[in-house]
Every structure is written in C-alpha cells, then in structure tokens.
XYZ file of C-alpha atoms in Angstrom:
180
model
C 20.305 -65.866 10.563
C 19.682 -63.902 13.629
C 16.074 -62.789 13.944
C 16.924 -59.218 14.092
C 18.970 -59.309 10.878
C 16.147 -61.328 9.011
C 13.506 -58.772 10.103
C 15.519 -55.844 8.962
C 16.175 -57.336 5.506
C 12.629 -58.830 5.110
C 10.476 -55.916 6.338
C 12.576 -53.203 4.629
C 9.750 -52.457 2.004
C 7.138 -51.921 4.555
C 9.600 -49.933 6.632
C 10.456 -47.685 3.606
C 6.833 -47.323 2.666
C 6.023 -46.219 6.216
C 8.907 -43.864 6.202
C 8.015 -42.203 2.945
C 4.433 -41.485 4.326
C 5.984 -39.990 7.576
C 8.365 -37.819 5.407
C 5.398 -36.614 3.235
C 3.557 -35.580 6.272
C 6.671 -33.736 7.652
C 6.917 -31.799 4.409
C 3.279 -30.418 5.074
C 4.307 -29.016 8.349
C 4.281 -25.322 8.472
C 2.587 -24.361 11.715
C 2.620 -25.484 15.508
C -1.024 -26.918 14.771
C 0.170 -29.061 12.050
C 3.152 -30.131 13.932
C 0.799 -31.050 16.773
C -1.265 -33.001 14.447
C 1.704 -35.010 13.459
C 2.637 -35.665 16.992
C -0.908 -36.955 17.670
C -0.318 -39.623 15.088
C 2.772 -40.693 16.839
C 0.900 -40.582 20.106
C -1.939 -42.869 19.011
C 0.646 -45.472 17.594
C 3.049 -45.364 20.598
C 0.109 -45.601 23.048
C -1.300 -48.663 21.092
C 1.841 -50.520 21.064
C 2.607 -49.856 24.681
C -0.744 -50.890 25.799
C -0.989 -53.918 23.485
C 2.550 -55.341 24.584
C 2.475 -54.450 28.302
C 0.657 -57.536 29.434
C 3.132 -59.848 27.629
C 6.458 -58.051 28.220
C 6.148 -56.502 31.558
C 5.418 -59.693 33.357
C 7.693 -61.943 31.352
C 10.880 -59.383 31.228
C 10.207 -57.068 34.164
C 13.701 -55.909 34.276
C 13.867 -54.742 30.720
C 12.787 -51.209 29.968
C 10.558 -51.049 26.926
C 9.717 -47.920 24.937
C 7.379 -45.763 26.687
C 7.609 -42.485 24.569
C 3.919 -41.672 24.717
C 4.625 -39.758 27.942
C 7.041 -37.467 26.022
C 4.666 -37.045 23.179
C 2.069 -36.196 25.503
C 4.378 -33.416 27.132
C 4.870 -31.871 23.622
C 1.158 -31.885 22.955
C 0.452 -30.218 26.335
C 3.112 -27.429 25.607
C 1.506 -26.849 22.241
C -1.966 -26.670 23.767
C -3.259 -29.485 21.657
C -5.531 -32.099 23.380
C -4.329 -35.579 23.668
C -6.273 -37.840 21.501
C -8.415 -40.351 23.658
C -8.493 -42.769 20.592
C -8.046 -42.630 16.951
C -9.444 -45.367 14.835
C -6.897 -47.352 12.868
C -6.402 -51.000 11.913
C -3.708 -52.169 14.360
C -2.922 -56.039 14.394
C -3.765 -58.108 17.247
C -0.972 -58.743 19.710
C -1.860 -62.287 20.959
C 1.366 -63.563 22.567
C 5.057 -62.716 23.688
C 6.450 -63.095 20.261
C 3.852 -60.631 18.682
C 4.556 -58.169 21.495
C 8.382 -58.436 20.971
C 7.652 -57.784 17.251
C 5.508 -54.671 17.931
C 8.252 -53.276 20.055
C 10.771 -54.005 17.395
C 8.951 -51.783 14.928
C 8.411 -49.114 17.647
C 11.891 -49.113 18.951
C 13.515 -49.336 15.636
C 11.337 -46.396 14.268
C 12.379 -44.434 17.149
C 16.043 -44.324 15.874
C 14.908 -41.857 13.259
C 13.453 -39.209 15.634
C 16.706 -36.903 15.543
C 16.345 -36.739 11.952
C 12.795 -36.003 11.966
C 13.392 -33.353 14.446
C 15.998 -31.776 12.242
C 13.642 -31.837 9.185
C 10.940 -30.258 11.194
C 13.153 -27.513 12.677
C 14.347 -26.727 9.157
C 10.649 -26.094 8.299
C 10.800 -23.366 10.857
C 9.236 -25.013 13.823
C 10.854 -24.389 17.151
C 9.395 -27.148 19.147
C 8.798 -28.633 21.638
C 10.871 -31.733 20.886
C 10.722 -33.690 24.083
C 9.550 -36.809 22.127
C 11.854 -36.347 19.077
C 15.091 -35.448 20.776
C 14.869 -37.603 23.894
C 17.817 -39.611 25.035
C 19.237 -40.451 21.383
C 22.251 -42.138 22.776
C 20.295 -43.967 25.302
C 17.923 -45.103 22.580
C 20.666 -46.447 20.560
C 22.163 -48.477 23.605
C 18.636 -49.650 24.261
C 18.240 -50.710 20.545
C 21.329 -52.740 20.618
C 20.245 -54.701 23.862
C 16.801 -55.074 22.452
C 18.045 -56.748 19.296
C 20.168 -59.110 21.558
C 16.996 -59.855 23.535
C 14.966 -60.457 20.393
C 17.646 -62.848 18.872
C 17.830 -64.691 22.157
C 14.060 -64.833 22.928
C 12.683 -65.481 19.208
C 15.735 -67.298 17.636
C 13.723 -70.474 17.069
C 10.391 -68.997 16.105
C 8.870 -69.190 12.689
C 10.563 -66.189 10.879
C 7.904 -65.927 8.233
C 5.242 -65.439 11.032
C 7.479 -62.936 12.778
C 8.051 -61.013 9.595
C 4.260 -60.959 8.609
C 3.605 -59.419 12.074
C 6.339 -56.765 11.634
C 4.894 -55.827 8.281
C 1.468 -55.544 9.713
C 2.782 -53.218 12.538
C 4.605 -51.092 10.038
C 1.378 -50.858 7.788
C -0.708 -49.927 10.654
C 1.823 -47.228 11.518
C 1.810 -46.124 7.920
C -1.844 -46.109 7.675
C -2.083 -43.248 10.380
C -0.044 -40.992 8.235
C -1.713 -41.963 4.856
C-alpha cells in the first residue's frame, strides 16, 4: 500500500479529532479579534512545522516548494492589527530526520486543503477577512498536494509505516492541542 494512502486511513482518527477542535473554535468566532486569535494558532503551527522541517527538506529536495503559509497568515494578522506571536508554548513532536520532516509537511499540507471551507464558515459568521491565508492558491495547493503525495510515496515507500503513522498522529495531536 502506498504510504500516502496508508497515512490517510491510519491517521483518520487524529485528523478528525483535530478537525473537530478547529470547527469548534470557528463556531466561537464573532469578531475580528477572535478571528485574529484563531489565525495566531495557525501561525504558530505553520511556523513551527516550517522551521522544524526546513533543515531536512530544503537541502535534500531544494527544487520542491514546501508549504510556507506563515507569510500569508502574518499578512492577515498585520491587516487586523494583531501582533504576530513570537512563540506560543505547545507540545510539538521532535523532527529528527528526513522522514519526520516529510510527515510533518504531510499533516501541514493535507490540512491546508480545508482552508477554503474554513474561510466560508468564517465568512458565514459575518467576518469579512482578510483571507490571504485561507483563500490563497487553492488550485495550486491541490496540484502541490498531488505532487507531494507522489514524492512521499517515492521517498518513504520502504520506511516503517507504523513509525510514520505514529509521527503523523503526534503532529495532528500537536495541532489539535493548539485549538483545545
């Protein structure tokens, strides 16, 4: 079984638990300030994944463009007049090697596919934006996701799938803890 398909099926519970926490948080957004607080959590998660994976992925696969959405999130926070958090304490798993880095990006990039739906839910709550992060390049994100899954399957095809699953679940849980 391809690594990407294995991860999709075997991390479904952690994915759904995280999604449930994010949706619960969305339902509490009724002001720009609350929207900004919501974005701050994404900023912290994205920044952590981007920083933790860069040393492994940027040198080993320099031609591949990994997710760097923290720039878009920061732009939204700036427009809202909300300071970008320097750091927010949360339990993020260690990224110790190339496989861990790809798995962290798997969670980050896969989660990003839901951004247009999140934007719609927030707009339906009367928030007018900004939505640089939530509406950025949805078609490009979908294409990048397809290429990333191919890369993941090629690069991690022979790795211990249980170990990969455990790392993905740790990353999902870390994201969920930010929204708990």
